Amino acid sequence: MKLLIADDHDLVRDAIAALLRTGGCEEVAVAGNLSEALDQVAAEGPFDLVLLDYDMPGMDGLNGLTQMKQQYPDQAVAIISGVARPAAAREALDEGAIGFVPKALPARSIIGAVTLMASGSVFAPFDFLKQDDAPTMGGLSPRETEVLRGICAGRTNKEIAREMDLQEVTVKLHVRTLTRKIGARNRTHAAMIAREHHWF
C-alpha cells in the first residue's frame, strides 16, 4: 500500500504514519498542509489513499477535499479528524471522500479503515455518523458565549472572571456547562469546535 497522510500536527501525523507502517503499509508519505499534499500527489501519485486532516491549513472546511478531487479525480481521498462533527463527516462522504476517520478510533480500527479504503471500499463510521451534532451558538447562554470567547482568545479562567466581573468558581461552572452543551471533552476541545464552526 502507498499512502499519503496530510496533517499539520507533526506528532499526530508521525504517530499515524508509524501506526500504519506497523500495520503493514509499505510506503507512507507525509505532508503538513493541503498545498504540500497536492504537490506530493503531483510528484509521487497516484496513492492508494490520501488522508487529509479536516482542520489543517489550506483545507477551509471541505474546500480542500473539493480541490484535491477536482485536480485528481481518480485519487482516493479520505478525511481524518479529531474535531469535525458528524454533519461534516456526512458532507465529506457526499462530496466524494472515500471515507471519514475519527482520530479517536482505536489503533486497530484505524488500520482496518485505511486498508479498506485503500482497496477501494468506502469507510463510514456509523456509530459516529449517527451522533447528534453540537448545537449552534444559540444553545449557549450569553454568559457561556462570552466565556467561550475568552477561552478561544487563550485567557485563563481567572482572566475571564476579571473581565466579566465574576467569581472564578462561576467561570469554572460556565466552562463545565458549555463544554457539555457543545460536546467538548475539555476547554481546548471547546476552542477547536468553536473555531471549526466559525463562531467567533
mmCIF file of the C-alpha atoms, coordinates in Angstrom:
data_MODEL
# 
_entry.id   MODEL 
# 
loop_
_atom_site.group_PDB 
_atom_site.id 
_atom_site.type_symbol 
_atom_site.label_atom_id 
_atom_site.label_alt_id 
_atom_site.label_comp_id 
_atom_site.label_asym_id 
_atom_site.label_entity_id 
_atom_site.label_seq_id 
_atom_site.pdbx_PDB_ins_code 
_atom_site.Cartn_x 
_atom_site.Cartn_y 
_atom_site.Cartn_z 
_atom_site.occupancy 
_atom_site.B_iso_or_equiv 
_atom_site.pdbx_formal_charge 
_atom_site.auth_seq_id 
_atom_site.auth_comp_id 
_atom_site.auth_asym_id 
_atom_site.auth_atom_id 
_atom_site.pdbx_PDB_model_num 
ATOM 1   C CA . MET A 1 1   ? 0.000   0.000  0.000  1.00 0.00 ? 1   MET A CA 1 
ATOM 2   C CA . LYS A 1 2   ? 1.123   3.508  -0.866 1.00 0.00 ? 2   LYS A CA 1 
ATOM 3   C CA . LEU A 1 3   ? -0.368  6.174  1.387  1.00 0.00 ? 3   LEU A CA 1 
ATOM 4   C CA . LEU A 1 4   ? -0.149  9.936  1.926  1.00 0.00 ? 4   LEU A CA 1 
ATOM 5   C CA . ILE A 1 5   ? -1.055  11.460 5.297  1.00 0.00 ? 5   ILE A CA 1 
ATOM 6   C CA . ALA A 1 6   ? -1.522  15.242 5.431  1.00 0.00 ? 6   ALA A CA 1 
ATOM 7   C CA . ASP A 1 7   ? -1.784  16.741 8.929  1.00 0.00 ? 7   ASP A CA 1 
ATOM 8   C CA . ASP A 1 8   ? -0.272  19.944 10.335 1.00 0.00 ? 8   ASP A CA 1 
ATOM 9   C CA . HIS A 1 9   ? 0.410   18.440 13.769 1.00 0.00 ? 9   HIS A CA 1 
ATOM 10  C CA . ASP A 1 10  ? 3.799   16.727 13.499 1.00 0.00 ? 10  ASP A CA 1 
ATOM 11  C CA . LEU A 1 11  ? 3.294   14.377 16.442 1.00 0.00 ? 11  LEU A CA 1 
ATOM 12  C CA . VAL A 1 12  ? -0.158  13.255 15.304 1.00 0.00 ? 12  VAL A CA 1 
ATOM 13  C CA . ARG A 1 13  ? 0.941   12.831 11.689 1.00 0.00 ? 13  ARG A CA 1 
ATOM 14  C CA . ASP A 1 14  ? 4.063   10.875 12.594 1.00 0.00 ? 14  ASP A CA 1 
ATOM 15  C CA . ALA A 1 15  ? 2.156   8.714  15.081 1.00 0.00 ? 15  ALA A CA 1 
ATOM 16  C CA . ILE A 1 16  ? -0.464  7.776  12.481 1.00 0.00 ? 16  ILE A CA 1 
ATOM 17  C CA . ALA A 1 17  ? 2.249   7.146  9.868  1.00 0.00 ? 17  ALA A CA 1 
ATOM 18  C CA . ALA A 1 18  ? 4.142   4.881  12.295 1.00 0.00 ? 18  ALA A CA 1 
ATOM 19  C CA . LEU A 1 19  ? 0.918   3.078  13.201 1.00 0.00 ? 19  LEU A CA 1 
ATOM 20  C CA . LEU A 1 20  ? 0.147   2.380  9.536  1.00 0.00 ? 20  LEU A CA 1 
ATOM 21  C CA . ARG A 1 21  ? 3.689   1.213  8.811  1.00 0.00 ? 21  ARG A CA 1 
ATOM 22  C CA . THR A 1 22  ? 3.404   -1.185 11.752 1.00 0.00 ? 22  THR A CA 1 
ATOM 23  C CA . GLY A 1 23  ? 0.076   -2.324 10.317 1.00 0.00 ? 23  GLY A CA 1 
ATOM 24  C CA . GLY A 1 24  ? 1.719   -3.387 7.066  1.00 0.00 ? 24  GLY A CA 1 
ATOM 25  C CA . CYS A 1 25  ? 1.640   -0.273 4.840  1.00 0.00 ? 25  CYS A CA 1 
ATOM 26  C CA . GLU A 1 26  ? 4.856   -0.380 2.820  1.00 0.00 ? 26  GLU A CA 1 
ATOM 27  C CA . GLU A 1 27  ? 5.016   3.270  1.735  1.00 0.00 ? 27  GLU A CA 1 
ATOM 28  C CA . VAL A 1 28  ? 3.702   6.170  3.834  1.00 0.00 ? 28  VAL A CA 1 
ATOM 29  C CA . ALA A 1 29  ? 4.422   9.726  2.672  1.00 0.00 ? 29  ALA A CA 1 
ATOM 30  C CA . VAL A 1 30  ? 3.545   12.776 4.805  1.00 0.00 ? 30  VAL A CA 1 
ATOM 31  C CA . ALA A 1 31  ? 2.566   16.416 4.222  1.00 0.00 ? 31  ALA A CA 1 
ATOM 32  C CA . GLY A 1 32  ? 1.937   19.321 6.600  1.00 0.00 ? 32  GLY A CA 1 
ATOM 33  C CA . ASN A 1 33  ? -0.799  21.190 4.714  1.00 0.00 ? 33  ASN A CA 1 
ATOM 34  C CA . LEU A 1 34  ? -3.072  20.965 1.688  1.00 0.00 ? 34  LEU A CA 1 
ATOM 35  C CA . SER A 1 35  ? -0.606  22.629 -0.681 1.00 0.00 ? 35  SER A CA 1 
ATOM 36  C CA . GLU A 1 36  ? 2.108   20.098 0.211  1.00 0.00 ? 36  GLU A CA 1 
ATOM 37  C CA . ALA A 1 37  ? -0.378  17.263 -0.226 1.00 0.00 ? 37  ALA A CA 1 
ATOM 38  C CA . LEU A 1 38  ? -1.347  18.476 -3.712 1.00 0.00 ? 38  LEU A CA 1 
ATOM 39  C CA . ASP A 1 39  ? 2.342   18.761 -4.642 1.00 0.00 ? 39  ASP A CA 1 
ATOM 40  C CA . GLN A 1 40  ? 3.016   15.234 -3.323 1.00 0.00 ? 40  GLN A CA 1 
ATOM 41  C CA . VAL A 1 41  ? 0.196   13.739 -5.394 1.00 0.00 ? 41  VAL A CA 1 
ATOM 42  C CA . ALA A 1 42  ? 1.526   15.564 -8.474 1.00 0.00 ? 42  ALA A CA 1 
ATOM 43  C CA . ALA A 1 43  ? 5.080   14.361 -7.865 1.00 0.00 ? 43  ALA A CA 1 
ATOM 44  C CA . GLU A 1 44  ? 4.574   10.860 -6.447 1.00 0.00 ? 44  GLU A CA 1 
ATOM 45  C CA . GLY A 1 45  ? 0.941   9.930  -7.078 1.00 0.00 ? 45  GLY A CA 1 
ATOM 46  C CA . PRO A 1 46  ? -1.350  8.332  -7.517 1.00 0.00 ? 46  PRO A CA 1 
ATOM 47  C CA . PHE A 1 47  ? -1.518  6.927  -3.980 1.00 0.00 ? 47  PHE A CA 1 
ATOM 48  C CA . ASP A 1 48  ? -3.728  4.046  -2.903 1.00 0.00 ? 48  ASP A CA 1 
ATOM 49  C CA . LEU A 1 49  ? -5.172  6.532  -0.419 1.00 0.00 ? 49  LEU A CA 1 
ATOM 50  C CA . VAL A 1 50  ? -4.696  10.163 0.613  1.00 0.00 ? 50  VAL A CA 1 
ATOM 51  C CA . LEU A 1 51  ? -5.731  11.075 4.187  1.00 0.00 ? 51  LEU A CA 1 
ATOM 52  C CA . LEU A 1 52  ? -6.436  14.796 4.636  1.00 0.00 ? 52  LEU A CA 1 
ATOM 53  C CA . ASP A 1 53  ? -6.812  16.308 8.111  1.00 0.00 ? 53  ASP A CA 1 
ATOM 54  C CA . TYR A 1 54  ? -10.063 18.294 8.265  1.00 0.00 ? 54  TYR A CA 1 
ATOM 55  C CA . ASP A 1 55  ? -8.583  21.150 10.295 1.00 0.00 ? 55  ASP A CA 1 
ATOM 56  C CA . MET A 1 56  ? -5.135  21.742 8.737  1.00 0.00 ? 56  MET A CA 1 
ATOM 57  C CA . PRO A 1 57  ? -4.007  24.888 6.847  1.00 0.00 ? 57  PRO A CA 1 
ATOM 58  C CA . GLY A 1 58  ? -5.468  25.177 3.359  1.00 0.00 ? 58  GLY A CA 1 
ATOM 59  C CA . MET A 1 59  ? -8.447  22.911 3.966  1.00 0.00 ? 59  MET A CA 1 
ATOM 60  C CA . ASP A 1 60  ? -11.031 25.646 4.699  1.00 0.00 ? 60  ASP A CA 1 
ATOM 61  C CA . GLY A 1 61  ? -13.588 23.093 5.811  1.00 0.00 ? 61  GLY A CA 1 
ATOM 62  C CA . LEU A 1 62  ? -14.166 20.682 2.947  1.00 0.00 ? 62  LEU A CA 1 
ATOM 63  C CA . ASN A 1 63  ? -12.962 23.030 0.197  1.00 0.00 ? 63  ASN A CA 1 
ATOM 64  C CA . GLY A 1 64  ? -9.589  21.274 0.336  1.00 0.00 ? 64  GLY A CA 1 
ATOM 65  C CA . LEU A 1 65  ? -11.257 17.944 -0.372 1.00 0.00 ? 65  LEU A CA 1 
ATOM 66  C CA . THR A 1 66  ? -13.071 19.502 -3.342 1.00 0.00 ? 66  THR A CA 1 
ATOM 67  C CA . GLN A 1 67  ? -9.817  20.971 -4.644 1.00 0.00 ? 67  GLN A CA 1 
ATOM 68  C CA . MET A 1 68  ? -8.000  17.637 -4.394 1.00 0.00 ? 68  MET A CA 1 
ATOM 69  C CA . LYS A 1 69  ? -10.847 15.797 -6.157 1.00 0.00 ? 69  LYS A CA 1 
ATOM 70  C CA . GLN A 1 70  ? -11.039 18.421 -8.916 1.00 0.00 ? 70  GLN A CA 1 
ATOM 71  C CA . GLN A 1 71  ? -7.306  18.256 -9.628 1.00 0.00 ? 71  GLN A CA 1 
ATOM 72  C CA . TYR A 1 72  ? -7.030  14.480 -9.229 1.00 0.00 ? 72  TYR A CA 1 
ATOM 73  C CA . PRO A 1 73  ? -10.486 12.968 -9.869 1.00 0.00 ? 73  PRO A CA 1 
ATOM 74  C CA . ASP A 1 74  ? -9.244  9.382  -9.742 1.00 0.00 ? 74  ASP A CA 1 
ATOM 75  C CA . GLN A 1 75  ? -7.341  9.804  -6.462 1.00 0.00 ? 75  GLN A CA 1 
ATOM 76  C CA . ALA A 1 76  ? -8.985  8.107  -3.463 1.00 0.00 ? 76  ALA A CA 1 
ATOM 77  C CA . VAL A 1 77  ? -9.224  10.713 -0.693 1.00 0.00 ? 77  VAL A CA 1 
ATOM 78  C CA . ALA A 1 78  ? -10.434 10.339 2.899  1.00 0.00 ? 78  ALA A CA 1 
ATOM 79  C CA . ILE A 1 79  ? -10.855 12.856 5.704  1.00 0.00 ? 79  ILE A CA 1 
ATOM 80  C CA . ILE A 1 80  ? -9.319  12.267 9.125  1.00 0.00 ? 80  ILE A CA 1 
ATOM 81  C CA . SER A 1 81  ? -10.228 14.485 12.055 1.00 0.00 ? 81  SER A CA 1 
ATOM 82  C CA . GLY A 1 82  ? -10.322 14.887 15.802 1.00 0.00 ? 82  GLY A CA 1 
ATOM 83  C CA . VAL A 1 83  ? -12.678 17.879 15.780 1.00 0.00 ? 83  VAL A CA 1 
ATOM 84  C CA . ALA A 1 84  ? -15.156 17.537 12.895 1.00 0.00 ? 84  ALA A CA 1 
ATOM 85  C CA . ARG A 1 85  ? -18.767 16.950 13.845 1.00 0.00 ? 85  ARG A CA 1 
ATOM 86  C CA . PRO A 1 86  ? -20.927 14.181 12.325 1.00 0.00 ? 86  PRO A CA 1 
ATOM 87  C CA . ALA A 1 87  ? -22.545 16.636 9.865  1.00 0.00 ? 87  ALA A CA 1 
ATOM 88  C CA . ALA A 1 88  ? -19.109 17.464 8.413  1.00 0.00 ? 88  ALA A CA 1 
ATOM 89  C CA . ALA A 1 89  ? -18.349 13.754 8.106  1.00 0.00 ? 89  ALA A CA 1 
ATOM 90  C CA . ARG A 1 90  ? -21.605 13.132 6.257  1.00 0.00 ? 90  ARG A CA 1 
ATOM 91  C CA . GLU A 1 91  ? -20.900 16.096 3.968  1.00 0.00 ? 91  GLU A CA 1 
ATOM 92  C CA . ALA A 1 92  ? -17.376 14.791 3.243  1.00 0.00 ? 92  ALA A CA 1 
ATOM 93  C CA . LEU A 1 93  ? -18.837 11.478 2.060  1.00 0.00 ? 93  LEU A CA 1 
ATOM 94  C CA . ASP A 1 94  ? -21.408 13.346 -0.054 1.00 0.00 ? 94  ASP A CA 1 
ATOM 95  C CA . GLU A 1 95  ? -18.577 15.402 -1.598 1.00 0.00 ? 95  GLU A CA 1 
ATOM 96  C CA . GLY A 1 96  ? -16.731 12.329 -2.809 1.00 0.00 ? 96  GLY A CA 1 
ATOM 97  C CA . ALA A 1 97  ? -14.490 11.297 0.099  1.00 0.00 ? 97  ALA A CA 1 
ATOM 98  C CA . ILE A 1 98  ? -13.993 7.537  0.206  1.00 0.00 ? 98  ILE A CA 1 
ATOM 99  C CA . GLY A 1 99  ? -14.247 7.672  3.979  1.00 0.00 ? 99  GLY A CA 1 
ATOM 100 C CA . PHE A 1 100 ? -14.110 9.625  7.215  1.00 0.00 ? 100 PHE A CA 1 
ATOM 101 C CA . VAL A 1 101 ? -11.798 8.512  10.035 1.00 0.00 ? 101 VAL A CA 1 
ATOM 102 C CA . PRO A 1 102 ? -12.224 9.957  13.553 1.00 0.00 ? 102 PRO A CA 1 
ATOM 103 C CA . LYS A 1 103 ? -8.819  10.176 15.265 1.00 0.00 ? 103 LYS A CA 1 
ATOM 104 C CA . ALA A 1 104 ? -10.450 8.815  18.409 1.00 0.00 ? 104 ALA A CA 1 
ATOM 105 C CA . LEU A 1 105 ? -10.835 5.361  16.813 1.00 0.00 ? 105 LEU A CA 1 
ATOM 106 C CA . PRO A 1 106 ? -8.715  2.566  18.318 1.00 0.00 ? 106 PRO A CA 1 
ATOM 107 C CA . ALA A 1 107 ? -5.411  1.924  16.502 1.00 0.00 ? 107 ALA A CA 1 
ATOM 108 C CA . ARG A 1 108 ? -6.605  -1.402 15.094 1.00 0.00 ? 108 ARG A CA 1 
ATOM 109 C CA . SER A 1 109 ? -9.750  0.244  13.705 1.00 0.00 ? 109 SER A CA 1 
ATOM 110 C CA . ILE A 1 110 ? -7.733  2.993  12.001 1.00 0.00 ? 110 ILE A CA 1 
ATOM 111 C CA . ILE A 1 111 ? -5.521  0.385  10.308 1.00 0.00 ? 111 ILE A CA 1 
ATOM 112 C CA . GLY A 1 112 ? -8.618  -1.572 9.267  1.00 0.00 ? 112 GLY A CA 1 
ATOM 113 C CA . ALA A 1 113 ? -10.320 1.549  7.898  1.00 0.00 ? 113 ALA A CA 1 
ATOM 114 C CA . VAL A 1 114 ? -7.255  2.598  5.896  1.00 0.00 ? 114 VAL A CA 1 
ATOM 115 C CA . THR A 1 115 ? -6.804  -0.910 4.468  1.00 0.00 ? 115 THR A CA 1 
ATOM 116 C CA . LEU A 1 116 ? -10.477 -0.990 3.477  1.00 0.00 ? 116 LEU A CA 1 
ATOM 117 C CA . MET A 1 117 ? -10.361 2.411  1.760  1.00 0.00 ? 117 MET A CA 1 
ATOM 118 C CA . ALA A 1 118 ? -7.050  1.694  0.015  1.00 0.00 ? 118 ALA A CA 1 
ATOM 119 C CA . SER A 1 119 ? -8.724  -1.337 -1.563 1.00 0.00 ? 119 SER A CA 1 
ATOM 120 C CA . GLY A 1 120 ? -11.482 0.894  -2.960 1.00 0.00 ? 120 GLY A CA 1 
ATOM 121 C CA . SER A 1 121 ? -14.252 0.439  -0.381 1.00 0.00 ? 121 SER A CA 1 
ATOM 122 C CA . VAL A 1 122 ? -15.987 3.297  1.428  1.00 0.00 ? 122 VAL A CA 1 
ATOM 123 C CA . PHE A 1 123 ? -15.454 3.573  5.205  1.00 0.00 ? 123 PHE A CA 1 
ATOM 124 C CA . ALA A 1 124 ? -18.285 5.235  7.122  1.00 0.00 ? 124 ALA A CA 1 
ATOM 125 C CA . PRO A 1 125 ? -18.112 5.007  10.947 1.00 0.00 ? 125 PRO A CA 1 
ATOM 126 C CA . PHE A 1 126 ? -21.826 4.524  11.582 1.00 0.00 ? 126 PHE A CA 1 
ATOM 127 C CA . ASP A 1 127 ? -21.674 4.983  15.374 1.00 0.00 ? 127 ASP A CA 1 
ATOM 128 C CA . PHE A 1 128 ? -20.031 8.370  14.821 1.00 0.00 ? 128 PHE A CA 1 
ATOM 129 C CA . LEU A 1 129 ? -22.255 9.440  11.916 1.00 0.00 ? 129 LEU A CA 1 
ATOM 130 C CA . LYS A 1 130 ? -25.487 8.794  13.813 1.00 0.00 ? 130 LYS A CA 1 
ATOM 131 C CA . GLN A 1 131 ? -24.449 11.022 16.743 1.00 0.00 ? 131 GLN A CA 1 
ATOM 132 C CA . ASP A 1 132 ? -26.226 14.331 17.209 1.00 0.00 ? 132 ASP A CA 1 
ATOM 133 C CA . ASP A 1 133 ? -24.272 17.384 16.109 1.00 0.00 ? 133 ASP A CA 1 
ATOM 134 C CA . ALA A 1 134 ? -23.154 20.076 18.506 1.00 0.00 ? 134 ALA A CA 1 
ATOM 135 C CA . PRO A 1 135 ? -25.782 22.791 18.921 1.00 0.00 ? 135 PRO A CA 1 
ATOM 136 C CA . THR A 1 136 ? -25.410 26.135 17.221 1.00 0.00 ? 136 THR A CA 1 
ATOM 137 C CA . MET A 1 137 ? -24.291 29.135 19.234 1.00 0.00 ? 137 MET A CA 1 
ATOM 138 C CA . GLY A 1 138 ? -27.957 29.584 20.143 1.00 0.00 ? 138 GLY A CA 1 
ATOM 139 C CA . GLY A 1 139 ? -27.548 26.629 22.501 1.00 0.00 ? 139 GLY A CA 1 
ATOM 140 C CA . LEU A 1 140 ? -25.298 28.687 24.795 1.00 0.00 ? 140 LEU A CA 1 
ATOM 141 C CA . SER A 1 141 ? -26.401 31.417 27.156 1.00 0.00 ? 141 SER A CA 1 
ATOM 142 C CA . PRO A 1 142 ? -24.923 34.922 26.622 1.00 0.00 ? 142 PRO A CA 1 
ATOM 143 C CA . ARG A 1 143 ? -22.535 34.401 29.563 1.00 0.00 ? 143 ARG A CA 1 
ATOM 144 C CA . GLU A 1 144 ? -21.446 30.975 28.327 1.00 0.00 ? 144 GLU A CA 1 
ATOM 145 C CA . THR A 1 145 ? -20.833 32.527 24.912 1.00 0.00 ? 145 THR A CA 1 
ATOM 146 C CA . GLU A 1 146 ? -18.592 35.195 26.446 1.00 0.00 ? 146 GLU A CA 1 
ATOM 147 C CA . VAL A 1 147 ? -16.699 32.580 28.470 1.00 0.00 ? 147 VAL A CA 1 
ATOM 148 C CA . LEU A 1 148 ? -16.162 30.525 25.303 1.00 0.00 ? 148 LEU A CA 1 
ATOM 149 C CA . ARG A 1 149 ? -14.959 33.671 23.531 1.00 0.00 ? 149 ARG A CA 1 
ATOM 150 C CA . GLY A 1 150 ? -12.409 34.146 26.320 1.00 0.00 ? 150 GLY A CA 1 
ATOM 151 C CA . ILE A 1 151 ? -11.279 30.512 26.040 1.00 0.00 ? 151 ILE A CA 1 
ATOM 152 C CA . CYS A 1 152 ? -10.807 30.950 22.279 1.00 0.00 ? 152 CYS A CA 1 
ATOM 153 C CA . ALA A 1 153 ? -8.679  34.030 22.983 1.00 0.00 ? 153 ALA A CA 1 
ATOM 154 C CA . GLY A 1 154 ? -6.416  31.916 25.199 1.00 0.00 ? 154 GLY A CA 1 
ATOM 155 C CA . ARG A 1 155 ? -7.425  33.521 28.509 1.00 0.00 ? 155 ARG A CA 1 
ATOM 156 C CA . THR A 1 156 ? -7.353  31.655 31.817 1.00 0.00 ? 156 THR A CA 1 
ATOM 157 C CA . ASN A 1 157 ? -10.448 31.254 33.989 1.00 0.00 ? 157 ASN A CA 1 
ATOM 158 C CA . LYS A 1 158 ? -9.028  33.905 36.325 1.00 0.00 ? 158 LYS A CA 1 
ATOM 159 C CA . GLU A 1 159 ? -8.586  36.392 33.456 1.00 0.00 ? 159 GLU A CA 1 
ATOM 160 C CA . ILE A 1 160 ? -12.075 35.680 32.117 1.00 0.00 ? 160 ILE A CA 1 
ATOM 161 C CA . ALA A 1 161 ? -13.523 36.151 35.610 1.00 0.00 ? 161 ALA A CA 1 
ATOM 162 C CA . ARG A 1 162 ? -11.759 39.503 35.957 1.00 0.00 ? 162 ARG A CA 1 
ATOM 163 C CA . GLU A 1 163 ? -13.005 40.704 32.567 1.00 0.00 ? 163 GLU A CA 1 
ATOM 164 C CA . MET A 1 164 ? -16.587 39.611 33.191 1.00 0.00 ? 164 MET A CA 1 
ATOM 165 C CA . ASP A 1 165 ? -16.587 40.742 36.848 1.00 0.00 ? 165 ASP A CA 1 
ATOM 166 C CA . LEU A 1 166 ? -17.416 37.229 38.042 1.00 0.00 ? 166 LEU A CA 1 
ATOM 167 C CA . GLN A 1 167 ? -16.007 34.841 40.624 1.00 0.00 ? 167 GLN A CA 1 
ATOM 168 C CA . GLU A 1 168 ? -13.519 32.348 39.192 1.00 0.00 ? 168 GLU A CA 1 
ATOM 169 C CA . VAL A 1 169 ? -15.652 29.472 40.506 1.00 0.00 ? 169 VAL A CA 1 
ATOM 170 C CA . THR A 1 170 ? -18.585 30.828 38.456 1.00 0.00 ? 170 THR A CA 1 
ATOM 171 C CA . VAL A 1 171 ? -16.466 30.846 35.312 1.00 0.00 ? 171 VAL A CA 1 
ATOM 172 C CA . LYS A 1 172 ? -15.426 27.242 36.008 1.00 0.00 ? 172 LYS A CA 1 
ATOM 173 C CA . LEU A 1 173 ? -19.102 26.318 36.257 1.00 0.00 ? 173 LEU A CA 1 
ATOM 174 C CA . HIS A 1 174 ? -19.824 28.031 32.919 1.00 0.00 ? 174 HIS A CA 1 
ATOM 175 C CA . VAL A 1 175 ? -16.896 26.187 31.313 1.00 0.00 ? 175 VAL A CA 1 
ATOM 176 C CA . ARG A 1 176 ? -18.213 22.848 32.562 1.00 0.00 ? 176 ARG A CA 1 
ATOM 177 C CA . THR A 1 177 ? -21.727 23.611 31.276 1.00 0.00 ? 177 THR A CA 1 
ATOM 178 C CA . LEU A 1 178 ? -20.727 24.966 27.875 1.00 0.00 ? 178 LEU A CA 1 
ATOM 179 C CA . THR A 1 179 ? -18.334 22.111 27.133 1.00 0.00 ? 179 THR A CA 1 
ATOM 180 C CA . ARG A 1 180 ? -21.137 19.651 27.850 1.00 0.00 ? 180 ARG A CA 1 
ATOM 181 C CA . LYS A 1 181 ? -23.569 21.594 25.642 1.00 0.00 ? 181 LYS A CA 1 
ATOM 182 C CA . ILE A 1 182 ? -21.295 21.635 22.593 1.00 0.00 ? 182 ILE A CA 1 
ATOM 183 C CA . GLY A 1 183 ? -19.981 18.108 23.114 1.00 0.00 ? 183 GLY A CA 1 
ATOM 184 C CA . ALA A 1 184 ? -16.417 19.104 24.022 1.00 0.00 ? 184 ALA A CA 1 
ATOM 185 C CA . ARG A 1 185 ? -14.113 16.982 26.187 1.00 0.00 ? 185 ARG A CA 1 
ATOM 186 C CA . ASN A 1 186 ? -12.336 19.998 27.715 1.00 0.00 ? 186 ASN A CA 1 
ATOM 187 C CA . ARG A 1 187 ? -11.710 23.725 27.163 1.00 0.00 ? 187 ARG A CA 1 
ATOM 188 C CA . THR A 1 188 ? -9.103  23.100 24.443 1.00 0.00 ? 188 THR A CA 1 
ATOM 189 C CA . HIS A 1 189 ? -11.538 20.905 22.529 1.00 0.00 ? 189 HIS A CA 1 
ATOM 190 C CA . ALA A 1 190 ? -14.237 23.580 23.047 1.00 0.00 ? 190 ALA A CA 1 
ATOM 191 C CA . ALA A 1 191 ? -11.989 26.174 21.382 1.00 0.00 ? 191 ALA A CA 1 
ATOM 192 C CA . MET A 1 192 ? -11.352 23.777 18.467 1.00 0.00 ? 192 MET A CA 1 
ATOM 193 C CA . ILE A 1 193 ? -15.088 23.223 17.981 1.00 0.00 ? 193 ILE A CA 1 
ATOM 194 C CA . ALA A 1 194 ? -15.766 26.979 18.102 1.00 0.00 ? 194 ALA A CA 1 
ATOM 195 C CA . ARG A 1 195 ? -13.038 27.625 15.524 1.00 0.00 ? 195 ARG A CA 1 
ATOM 196 C CA . GLU A 1 196 ? -14.311 24.837 13.277 1.00 0.00 ? 196 GLU A CA 1 
ATOM 197 C CA . HIS A 1 197 ? -17.846 26.293 13.301 1.00 0.00 ? 197 HIS A CA 1 
ATOM 198 C CA . HIS A 1 198 ? -16.538 29.884 12.834 1.00 0.00 ? 198 HIS A CA 1 
ATOM 199 C CA . TRP A 1 199 ? -18.469 31.067 15.879 1.00 0.00 ? 199 TRP A CA 1 
ATOM 200 C CA . PHE A 1 200 ? -16.073 33.952 16.536 1.00 0.00 ? 200 PHE A CA 1 
# 
